[in-house]
Amino acid sequence: MKRIIGLICLALLLTGCARSDQELDRAMSLRAKLLAQAVTFDAEITADYGDKTYIFSMNCASDTQGNLTFTVTAPETIAGITGSVSASGGKLTFDDTALAFGLMADDQLTPVSGPWVLMKTLRGGYLTSCTSEGELLRVAIDDSYEEDALHLDIWLDGQALPTRGEILWQGRRLLSITVKNFTFV
């Protein structure tokens, strides 16, 4: 039932004015490309646990099926850790160093899964709004139709490529992701 209501709301959203149509077209153009082409990008992630903040960087690659692989590039103390994330789970590979990030959003999210959540949501999340903010387009997307959905605010540049994203849960920002070198391969 929630899915049907969500689809009805999406249909209503799609019937907006011409400017909204142009904004929506930019967002939907990115979605179509992500479903057809793999991408690579660099991500700087800030994880906010309330009492502690972690910042790290990763090189990421996402395929057309939504699977994501990554290599941590900074800070140097954890650089070289690699992993993969998909709908069925995740895997980390490391030598002498391990990542010990706690779970977030009622066990739905970890900091290293942030880029995967970003890509998964861009590929198929529930689009709630598109608004221009200067040269950027701010796209609001929920990752599911569930009540405890993660909410993402994602900013697209003039070429409809992501430059920044925030992952929120119950109104609180948990992760901020700065996206650079976003390339279709």
mmCIF file with all atom_site columns, C-alpha atoms in Angstrom:
data_model
loop_
_atom_site.group_PDB
_atom_site.id
_atom_site.type_symbol
_atom_site.label_atom_id
_atom_site.label_alt_id
_atom_site.label_comp_id
_atom_site.label_asym_id
_atom_site.label_entity_id
_atom_site.label_seq_id
_atom_site.pdbx_PDB_ins_code
_atom_site.Cartn_x
_atom_site.Cartn_y
_atom_site.Cartn_z
_atom_site.occupancy
_atom_site.B_iso_or_equiv
_atom_site.pdbx_formal_charge
_atom_site.auth_seq_id
_atom_site.auth_comp_id
_atom_site.auth_asym_id
_atom_site.auth_atom_id
_atom_site.pdbx_PDB_model_num
ATOM 1   C CA . MET A 1 1   ? 0.000  0.000  0.000   1.00 0.00 ? 1   MET A CA 1
ATOM 2   C CA . LYS A 1 2   ? 2.847  2.408  0.874   1.00 0.00 ? 2   LYS A CA 1
ATOM 3   C CA . ARG A 1 3   ? 4.401  1.733  -2.528  1.00 0.00 ? 3   ARG A CA 1
ATOM 4   C CA . ILE A 1 4   ? 1.135  2.562  -4.338  1.00 0.00 ? 4   ILE A CA 1
ATOM 5   C CA . ILE A 1 5   ? 0.761  5.796  -2.369  1.00 0.00 ? 5   ILE A CA 1
ATOM 6   C CA . GLY A 1 6   ? 4.402  6.625  -3.180  1.00 0.00 ? 6   GLY A CA 1
ATOM 7   C CA . LEU A 1 7   ? 3.816  6.038  -6.885  1.00 0.00 ? 7   LEU A CA 1
ATOM 8   C CA . ILE A 1 8   ? 0.708  8.246  -6.818  1.00 0.00 ? 8   ILE A CA 1
ATOM 9   C CA . CYS A 1 9   ? 2.706  11.001 -5.103  1.00 0.00 ? 9   CYS A CA 1
ATOM 10  C CA . LEU A 1 10  ? 5.476  10.623 -7.691  1.00 0.00 ? 10  LEU A CA 1
ATOM 11  C CA . ALA A 1 11  ? 2.903  10.928 -10.491 1.00 0.00 ? 11  ALA A CA 1
ATOM 12  C CA . LEU A 1 12  ? 1.574  14.103 -8.896  1.00 0.00 ? 12  LEU A CA 1
ATOM 13  C CA . LEU A 1 13  ? 5.110  15.444 -8.583  1.00 0.00 ? 13  LEU A CA 1
ATOM 14  C CA . LEU A 1 14  ? 5.702  14.795 -12.275 1.00 0.00 ? 14  LEU A CA 1
ATOM 15  C CA . THR A 1 15  ? 2.770  17.027 -13.247 1.00 0.00 ? 15  THR A CA 1
ATOM 16  C CA . GLY A 1 16  ? 4.390  20.297 -12.052 1.00 0.00 ? 16  GLY A CA 1
ATOM 17  C CA . CYS A 1 17  ? 5.185  23.484 -13.971 1.00 0.00 ? 17  CYS A CA 1
ATOM 18  C CA . ALA A 1 18  ? 7.708  23.823 -16.826 1.00 0.00 ? 18  ALA A CA 1
ATOM 19  C CA . ARG A 1 19  ? 10.596 24.967 -14.605 1.00 0.00 ? 19  ARG A CA 1
ATOM 20  C CA . SER A 1 20  ? 10.042 22.011 -12.298 1.00 0.00 ? 20  SER A CA 1
ATOM 21  C CA . ASP A 1 21  ? 9.980  19.774 -15.376 1.00 0.00 ? 21  ASP A CA 1
ATOM 22  C CA . GLN A 1 22  ? 13.416 21.042 -16.426 1.00 0.00 ? 22  GLN A CA 1
ATOM 23  C CA . GLU A 1 23  ? 14.807 20.419 -12.947 1.00 0.00 ? 23  GLU A CA 1
ATOM 24  C CA . LEU A 1 24  ? 13.230 16.991 -12.799 1.00 0.00 ? 24  LEU A CA 1
ATOM 25  C CA . ASP A 1 25  ? 14.567 16.194 -16.288 1.00 0.00 ? 25  ASP A CA 1
ATOM 26  C CA . ARG A 1 26  ? 18.127 16.916 -15.069 1.00 0.00 ? 26  ARG A CA 1
ATOM 27  C CA . ALA A 1 27  ? 17.705 14.552 -12.129 1.00 0.00 ? 27  ALA A CA 1
ATOM 28  C CA . MET A 1 28  ? 16.049 11.847 -14.205 1.00 0.00 ? 28  MET A CA 1
ATOM 29  C CA . SER A 1 29  ? 18.746 12.166 -16.883 1.00 0.00 ? 29  SER A CA 1
ATOM 30  C CA . LEU A 1 30  ? 21.363 11.303 -14.271 1.00 0.00 ? 30  LEU A CA 1
ATOM 31  C CA . ARG A 1 31  ? 19.272 8.344  -13.084 1.00 0.00 ? 31  ARG A CA 1
ATOM 32  C CA . ALA A 1 32  ? 18.984 6.991  -16.642 1.00 0.00 ? 32  ALA A CA 1
ATOM 33  C CA . LYS A 1 33  ? 22.749 7.262  -17.170 1.00 0.00 ? 33  LYS A CA 1
ATOM 34  C CA . LEU A 1 34  ? 23.483 5.530  -13.854 1.00 0.00 ? 34  LEU A CA 1
ATOM 35  C CA . LEU A 1 35  ? 21.258 2.622  -14.852 1.00 0.00 ? 35  LEU A CA 1
ATOM 36  C CA . ALA A 1 36  ? 23.141 2.243  -18.143 1.00 0.00 ? 36  ALA A CA 1
ATOM 37  C CA . GLN A 1 37  ? 26.765 3.121  -17.331 1.00 0.00 ? 37  GLN A CA 1
ATOM 38  C CA . ALA A 1 38  ? 29.290 2.435  -14.593 1.00 0.00 ? 38  ALA A CA 1
ATOM 39  C CA . VAL A 1 39  ? 30.920 5.382  -12.791 1.00 0.00 ? 39  VAL A CA 1
ATOM 40  C CA . THR A 1 40  ? 34.026 6.232  -10.825 1.00 0.00 ? 40  THR A CA 1
ATOM 41  C CA . PHE A 1 41  ? 34.388 9.064  -8.336  1.00 0.00 ? 41  PHE A CA 1
ATOM 42  C CA . ASP A 1 42  ? 36.279 10.305 -5.297  1.00 0.00 ? 42  ASP A CA 1
ATOM 43  C CA . ALA A 1 43  ? 34.372 10.846 -2.070  1.00 0.00 ? 43  ALA A CA 1
ATOM 44  C CA . GLU A 1 44  ? 35.300 12.727 1.068   1.00 0.00 ? 44  GLU A CA 1
ATOM 45  C CA . ILE A 1 45  ? 33.042 11.576 3.863   1.00 0.00 ? 45  ILE A CA 1
ATOM 46  C CA . THR A 1 46  ? 32.293 13.252 7.171   1.00 0.00 ? 46  THR A CA 1
ATOM 47  C CA . ALA A 1 47  ? 30.527 10.958 9.620   1.00 0.00 ? 47  ALA A CA 1
ATOM 48  C CA . ASP A 1 48  ? 28.843 12.705 12.549  1.00 0.00 ? 48  ASP A CA 1
ATOM 49  C CA . TYR A 1 49  ? 28.134 10.498 15.565  1.00 0.00 ? 49  TYR A CA 1
ATOM 50  C CA . GLY A 1 50  ? 27.126 13.481 17.692  1.00 0.00 ? 50  GLY A CA 1
ATOM 51  C CA . ASP A 1 51  ? 30.003 13.179 20.146  1.00 0.00 ? 51  ASP A CA 1
ATOM 52  C CA . LYS A 1 52  ? 32.668 12.336 17.559  1.00 0.00 ? 52  LYS A CA 1
ATOM 53  C CA . THR A 1 53  ? 33.261 13.180 13.900  1.00 0.00 ? 53  THR A CA 1
ATOM 54  C CA . TYR A 1 54  ? 35.307 11.102 11.447  1.00 0.00 ? 54  TYR A CA 1
ATOM 55  C CA . ILE A 1 55  ? 36.610 12.371 8.101   1.00 0.00 ? 55  ILE A CA 1
ATOM 56  C CA . PHE A 1 56  ? 38.103 10.107 5.452   1.00 0.00 ? 56  PHE A CA 1
ATOM 57  C CA . SER A 1 57  ? 38.418 9.858  1.670   1.00 0.00 ? 57  SER A CA 1
ATOM 58  C CA . MET A 1 58  ? 37.786 7.037  -0.781  1.00 0.00 ? 58  MET A CA 1
ATOM 59  C CA . ASN A 1 59  ? 38.101 6.228  -4.486  1.00 0.00 ? 59  ASN A CA 1
ATOM 60  C CA . CYS A 1 60  ? 34.846 4.576  -5.567  1.00 0.00 ? 60  CYS A CA 1
ATOM 61  C CA . ALA A 1 61  ? 33.572 2.632  -8.577  1.00 0.00 ? 61  ALA A CA 1
ATOM 62  C CA . SER A 1 62  ? 29.930 1.692  -9.075  1.00 0.00 ? 62  SER A CA 1
ATOM 63  C CA . ASP A 1 63  ? 28.603 -0.670 -11.743 1.00 0.00 ? 63  ASP A CA 1
ATOM 64  C CA . THR A 1 64  ? 25.226 -0.642 -13.492 1.00 0.00 ? 64  THR A CA 1
ATOM 65  C CA . GLN A 1 65  ? 23.861 -3.229 -11.043 1.00 0.00 ? 65  GLN A CA 1
ATOM 66  C CA . GLY A 1 66  ? 24.469 -0.911 -8.079  1.00 0.00 ? 66  GLY A CA 1
ATOM 67  C CA . ASN A 1 67  ? 27.525 -2.684 -6.663  1.00 0.00 ? 67  ASN A CA 1
ATOM 68  C CA . LEU A 1 68  ? 30.233 -0.389 -5.323  1.00 0.00 ? 68  LEU A CA 1
ATOM 69  C CA . THR A 1 69  ? 33.922 -1.009 -4.672  1.00 0.00 ? 69  THR A CA 1
ATOM 70  C CA . PHE A 1 70  ? 36.179 1.408  -2.839  1.00 0.00 ? 70  PHE A CA 1
ATOM 71  C CA . THR A 1 71  ? 39.701 2.073  -1.644  1.00 0.00 ? 71  THR A CA 1
ATOM 72  C CA . VAL A 1 72  ? 40.310 4.328  1.344   1.00 0.00 ? 72  VAL A CA 1
ATOM 73  C CA . THR A 1 73  ? 42.837 7.020  0.370   1.00 0.00 ? 73  THR A CA 1
ATOM 74  C CA . ALA A 1 74  ? 43.011 9.213  3.495   1.00 0.00 ? 74  ALA A CA 1
ATOM 75  C CA . PRO A 1 75  ? 43.908 9.588  6.246   1.00 0.00 ? 75  PRO A CA 1
ATOM 76  C CA . GLU A 1 76  ? 47.176 7.765  5.807   1.00 0.00 ? 76  GLU A CA 1
ATOM 77  C CA . THR A 1 77  ? 46.563 5.623  8.910   1.00 0.00 ? 77  THR A CA 1
ATOM 78  C CA . ILE A 1 78  ? 43.738 3.749  7.123   1.00 0.00 ? 78  ILE A CA 1
ATOM 79  C CA . ALA A 1 79  ? 44.748 4.276  3.483   1.00 0.00 ? 79  ALA A CA 1
ATOM 80  C CA . GLY A 1 80  ? 44.734 1.140  1.369   1.00 0.00 ? 80  GLY A CA 1
ATOM 81  C CA . ILE A 1 81  ? 41.754 -0.541 2.999   1.00 0.00 ? 81  ILE A CA 1
ATOM 82  C CA . THR A 1 82  ? 39.496 -1.810 0.239   1.00 0.00 ? 82  THR A CA 1
ATOM 83  C CA . GLY A 1 83  ? 35.962 -3.043 0.228   1.00 0.00 ? 83  GLY A CA 1
ATOM 84  C CA . SER A 1 84  ? 32.772 -3.659 -1.644  1.00 0.00 ? 84  SER A CA 1
ATOM 85  C CA . VAL A 1 85  ? 29.146 -2.928 -0.859  1.00 0.00 ? 85  VAL A CA 1
ATOM 86  C CA . SER A 1 86  ? 26.035 -4.301 -2.546  1.00 0.00 ? 86  SER A CA 1
ATOM 87  C CA . ALA A 1 87  ? 22.401 -4.913 -1.693  1.00 0.00 ? 87  ALA A CA 1
ATOM 88  C CA . SER A 1 88  ? 23.387 -8.316 -0.300  1.00 0.00 ? 88  SER A CA 1
ATOM 89  C CA . GLY A 1 89  ? 26.090 -7.003 2.070   1.00 0.00 ? 89  GLY A CA 1
ATOM 90  C CA . GLY A 1 90  ? 29.629 -5.743 2.232   1.00 0.00 ? 90  GLY A CA 1
ATOM 91  C CA . LYS A 1 91  ? 33.227 -6.827 2.596   1.00 0.00 ? 91  LYS A CA 1
ATOM 92  C CA . LEU A 1 92  ? 36.393 -5.113 3.864   1.00 0.00 ? 92  LEU A CA 1
ATOM 93  C CA . THR A 1 93  ? 39.956 -6.143 3.038   1.00 0.00 ? 93  THR A CA 1
ATOM 94  C CA . PHE A 1 94  ? 42.869 -4.886 5.094   1.00 0.00 ? 94  PHE A CA 1
ATOM 95  C CA . ASP A 1 95  ? 46.305 -5.917 6.338   1.00 0.00 ? 95  ASP A CA 1
ATOM 96  C CA . ASP A 1 96  ? 47.079 -4.658 9.838   1.00 0.00 ? 96  ASP A CA 1
ATOM 97  C CA . THR A 1 97  ? 44.462 -1.922 10.130  1.00 0.00 ? 97  THR A CA 1
ATOM 98  C CA . ALA A 1 98  ? 40.729 -2.284 10.603  1.00 0.00 ? 98  ALA A CA 1
ATOM 99  C CA . LEU A 1 99  ? 37.912 0.240  10.404  1.00 0.00 ? 99  LEU A CA 1
ATOM 100 C CA . ALA A 1 100 ? 35.812 0.351  13.547  1.00 0.00 ? 100 ALA A CA 1
ATOM 101 C CA . PHE A 1 101 ? 32.961 2.682  12.666  1.00 0.00 ? 101 PHE A CA 1
ATOM 102 C CA . GLY A 1 102 ? 29.759 2.100  14.597  1.00 0.00 ? 102 GLY A CA 1
ATOM 103 C CA . LEU A 1 103 ? 26.429 1.522  12.893  1.00 0.00 ? 103 LEU A CA 1
ATOM 104 C CA . MET A 1 104 ? 24.137 4.489  12.329  1.00 0.00 ? 104 MET A CA 1
ATOM 105 C CA . ALA A 1 105 ? 20.445 5.093  11.605  1.00 0.00 ? 105 ALA A CA 1
ATOM 106 C CA . ASP A 1 106 ? 19.152 2.137  13.563  1.00 0.00 ? 106 ASP A CA 1
ATOM 107 C CA . ASP A 1 107 ? 21.759 -0.173 11.934  1.00 0.00 ? 107 ASP A CA 1
ATOM 108 C CA . GLN A 1 108 ? 20.965 0.908  8.346   1.00 0.00 ? 108 GLN A CA 1
ATOM 109 C CA . LEU A 1 109 ? 24.194 2.779  7.622   1.00 0.00 ? 109 LEU A CA 1
ATOM 110 C CA . THR A 1 110 ? 27.947 2.833  8.166   1.00 0.00 ? 110 THR A CA 1
ATOM 111 C CA . PRO A 1 111 ? 30.283 5.614  7.062   1.00 0.00 ? 111 PRO A CA 1
ATOM 112 C CA . VAL A 1 112 ? 31.969 3.418  4.430   1.00 0.00 ? 112 VAL A CA 1
ATOM 113 C CA . SER A 1 113 ? 28.578 2.470  2.956   1.00 0.00 ? 113 SER A CA 1
ATOM 114 C CA . GLY A 1 114 ? 27.684 6.147  2.417   1.00 0.00 ? 114 GLY A CA 1
ATOM 115 C CA . PRO A 1 115 ? 28.792 6.283  -1.253  1.00 0.00 ? 115 PRO A CA 1
ATOM 116 C CA . TRP A 1 116 ? 26.853 3.080  -1.968  1.00 0.00 ? 116 TRP A CA 1
ATOM 117 C CA . VAL A 1 117 ? 23.715 4.556  -0.351  1.00 0.00 ? 117 VAL A CA 1
ATOM 118 C CA . LEU A 1 118 ? 24.247 7.700  -2.442  1.00 0.00 ? 118 LEU A CA 1
ATOM 119 C CA . MET A 1 119 ? 24.474 5.711  -5.683  1.00 0.00 ? 119 MET A CA 1
ATOM 120 C CA . LYS A 1 120 ? 21.634 3.306  -4.774  1.00 0.00 ? 120 LYS A CA 1
ATOM 121 C CA . THR A 1 121 ? 19.345 6.217  -3.968  1.00 0.00 ? 121 THR A CA 1
ATOM 122 C CA . LEU A 1 122 ? 20.260 8.157  -7.120  1.00 0.00 ? 122 LEU A CA 1
ATOM 123 C CA . ARG A 1 123 ? 19.559 5.010  -9.162  1.00 0.00 ? 123 ARG A CA 1
ATOM 124 C CA . GLY A 1 124 ? 16.156 4.219  -7.693  1.00 0.00 ? 124 GLY A CA 1
ATOM 125 C CA . GLY A 1 125 ? 15.118 6.227  -4.645  1.00 0.00 ? 125 GLY A CA 1
ATOM 126 C CA . TYR A 1 126 ? 11.843 8.067  -4.144  1.00 0.00 ? 126 TYR A CA 1
ATOM 127 C CA . LEU A 1 127 ? 12.357 11.574 -5.519  1.00 0.00 ? 127 LEU A CA 1
ATOM 128 C CA . THR A 1 128 ? 10.581 14.086 -3.273  1.00 0.00 ? 128 THR A CA 1
ATOM 129 C CA . SER A 1 129 ? 11.713 17.430 -4.735  1.00 0.00 ? 129 SER A CA 1
ATOM 130 C CA . CYS A 1 130 ? 14.050 19.220 -7.144  1.00 0.00 ? 130 CYS A CA 1
ATOM 131 C CA . THR A 1 131 ? 14.939 22.870 -6.608  1.00 0.00 ? 131 THR A CA 1
ATOM 132 C CA . SER A 1 132 ? 17.515 25.189 -8.120  1.00 0.00 ? 132 SER A CA 1
ATOM 133 C CA . GLU A 1 133 ? 20.080 26.726 -5.800  1.00 0.00 ? 133 GLU A CA 1
ATOM 134 C CA . GLY A 1 134 ? 22.068 29.055 -8.009  1.00 0.00 ? 134 GLY A CA 1
ATOM 135 C CA . GLU A 1 135 ? 23.963 26.916 -10.528 1.00 0.00 ? 135 GLU A CA 1
ATOM 136 C CA . LEU A 1 136 ? 23.266 23.748 -8.563  1.00 0.00 ? 136 LEU A CA 1
ATOM 137 C CA . LEU A 1 137 ? 20.187 21.547 -8.499  1.00 0.00 ? 137 LEU A CA 1
ATOM 138 C CA . ARG A 1 138 ? 19.215 20.231 -5.063  1.00 0.00 ? 138 ARG A CA 1
ATOM 139 C CA . VAL A 1 139 ? 17.499 16.862 -5.314  1.00 0.00 ? 139 VAL A CA 1
ATOM 140 C CA . ALA A 1 140 ? 15.760 15.405 -2.260  1.00 0.00 ? 140 ALA A CA 1
ATOM 141 C CA . ILE A 1 141 ? 15.390 11.619 -2.382  1.00 0.00 ? 141 ILE A CA 1
ATOM 142 C CA . ASP A 1 142 ? 14.320 8.986  0.148   1.00 0.00 ? 142 ASP A CA 1
ATOM 143 C CA . ASP A 1 143 ? 16.069 5.627  -0.112  1.00 0.00 ? 143 ASP A CA 1
ATOM 144 C CA . SER A 1 144 ? 12.819 3.709  0.411   1.00 0.00 ? 144 SER A CA 1
ATOM 145 C CA . TYR A 1 145 ? 9.111  4.131  1.029   1.00 0.00 ? 145 TYR A CA 1
ATOM 146 C CA . GLU A 1 146 ? 9.456  2.919  4.615   1.00 0.00 ? 146 GLU A CA 1
ATOM 147 C CA . GLU A 1 147 ? 8.791  5.157  7.600   1.00 0.00 ? 147 GLU A CA 1
ATOM 148 C CA . ASP A 1 148 ? 12.414 4.929  8.745   1.00 0.00 ? 148 ASP A CA 1
ATOM 149 C CA . ALA A 1 149 ? 13.826 5.770  5.296   1.00 0.00 ? 149 ALA A CA 1
ATOM 150 C CA . LEU A 1 150 ? 17.142 7.514  4.926   1.00 0.00 ? 150 LEU A CA 1
ATOM 151 C CA . HIS A 1 151 ? 16.678 10.947 3.366   1.00 0.00 ? 151 HIS A CA 1
ATOM 152 C CA . LEU A 1 152 ? 19.316 12.266 0.975   1.00 0.00 ? 152 LEU A CA 1
ATOM 153 C CA . ASP A 1 153 ? 19.853 15.810 -0.212  1.00 0.00 ? 153 ASP A CA 1
ATOM 154 C CA . ILE A 1 154 ? 22.072 15.674 -3.286  1.00 0.00 ? 154 ILE A CA 1
ATOM 155 C CA . TRP A 1 155 ? 23.419 18.655 -5.215  1.00 0.00 ? 155 TRP A CA 1
ATOM 156 C CA . LEU A 1 156 ? 23.978 18.287 -8.960  1.00 0.00 ? 156 LEU A CA 1
ATOM 157 C CA . ASP A 1 157 ? 26.111 20.632 -11.043 1.00 0.00 ? 157 ASP A CA 1
ATOM 158 C CA . GLY A 1 158 ? 25.139 22.152 -14.419 1.00 0.00 ? 158 GLY A CA 1
ATOM 159 C CA . GLN A 1 159 ? 25.985 18.859 -16.158 1.00 0.00 ? 159 GLN A CA 1
ATOM 160 C CA . ALA A 1 160 ? 23.672 16.937 -13.777 1.00 0.00 ? 160 ALA A CA 1
ATOM 161 C CA . LEU A 1 161 ? 26.591 15.283 -11.965 1.00 0.00 ? 161 LEU A CA 1
ATOM 162 C CA . PRO A 1 162 ? 26.614 14.935 -8.164  1.00 0.00 ? 162 PRO A CA 1
ATOM 163 C CA . THR A 1 163 ? 28.938 17.280 -6.293  1.00 0.00 ? 163 THR A CA 1
ATOM 164 C CA . ARG A 1 164 ? 27.743 16.838 -2.732  1.00 0.00 ? 164 ARG A CA 1
ATOM 165 C CA . GLY A 1 165 ? 25.316 14.779 -0.698  1.00 0.00 ? 165 GLY A CA 1
ATOM 166 C CA . GLU A 1 166 ? 23.976 14.593 2.821   1.00 0.00 ? 166 GLU A CA 1
ATOM 167 C CA . ILE A 1 167 ? 22.406 11.513 4.367   1.00 0.00 ? 167 ILE A CA 1
ATOM 168 C CA . LEU A 1 168 ? 19.855 12.249 7.057   1.00 0.00 ? 168 LEU A CA 1
ATOM 169 C CA . TRP A 1 169 ? 17.829 10.016 9.320   1.00 0.00 ? 169 TRP A CA 1
ATOM 170 C CA . GLN A 1 170 ? 14.929 11.288 11.401  1.00 0.00 ? 170 GLN A CA 1
ATOM 171 C CA . GLY A 1 171 ? 15.943 14.859 10.548  1.00 0.00 ? 171 GLY A CA 1
ATOM 172 C CA . ARG A 1 172 ? 19.570 14.494 11.704  1.00 0.00 ? 172 ARG A CA 1
ATOM 173 C CA . ARG A 1 173 ? 22.484 14.691 9.267   1.00 0.00 ? 173 ARG A CA 1
ATOM 174 C CA . LEU A 1 174 ? 24.654 11.618 9.739   1.00 0.00 ? 174 LEU A CA 1
ATOM 175 C CA . LEU A 1 175 ? 26.956 11.728 6.715   1.00 0.00 ? 175 LEU A CA 1
ATOM 176 C CA . SER A 1 176 ? 28.165 14.477 4.402   1.00 0.00 ? 176 SER A CA 1
ATOM 177 C CA . ILE A 1 177 ? 29.793 13.404 1.161   1.00 0.00 ? 177 ILE A CA 1
ATOM 178 C CA . THR A 1 178 ? 31.771 15.658 -1.162  1.00 0.00 ? 178 THR A CA 1
ATOM 179 C CA . VAL A 1 179 ? 31.962 14.102 -4.634  1.00 0.00 ? 179 VAL A CA 1
ATOM 180 C CA . LYS A 1 180 ? 34.815 14.885 -7.044  1.00 0.00 ? 180 LYS A CA 1
ATOM 181 C CA . ASN A 1 181 ? 35.944 13.517 -10.403 1.00 0.00 ? 181 ASN A CA 1
ATOM 182 C CA . PHE A 1 182 ? 32.572 11.879 -11.125 1.00 0.00 ? 182 PHE A CA 1
ATOM 183 C CA . THR A 1 183 ? 33.086 10.089 -14.445 1.00 0.00 ? 183 THR A CA 1
ATOM 184 C CA . PHE A 1 184 ? 30.988 7.712  -16.518 1.00 0.00 ? 184 PHE A CA 1
ATOM 185 C CA . VAL A 1 185 ? 33.042 4.773  -17.794 1.00 0.00 ? 185 VAL A CA 1
#
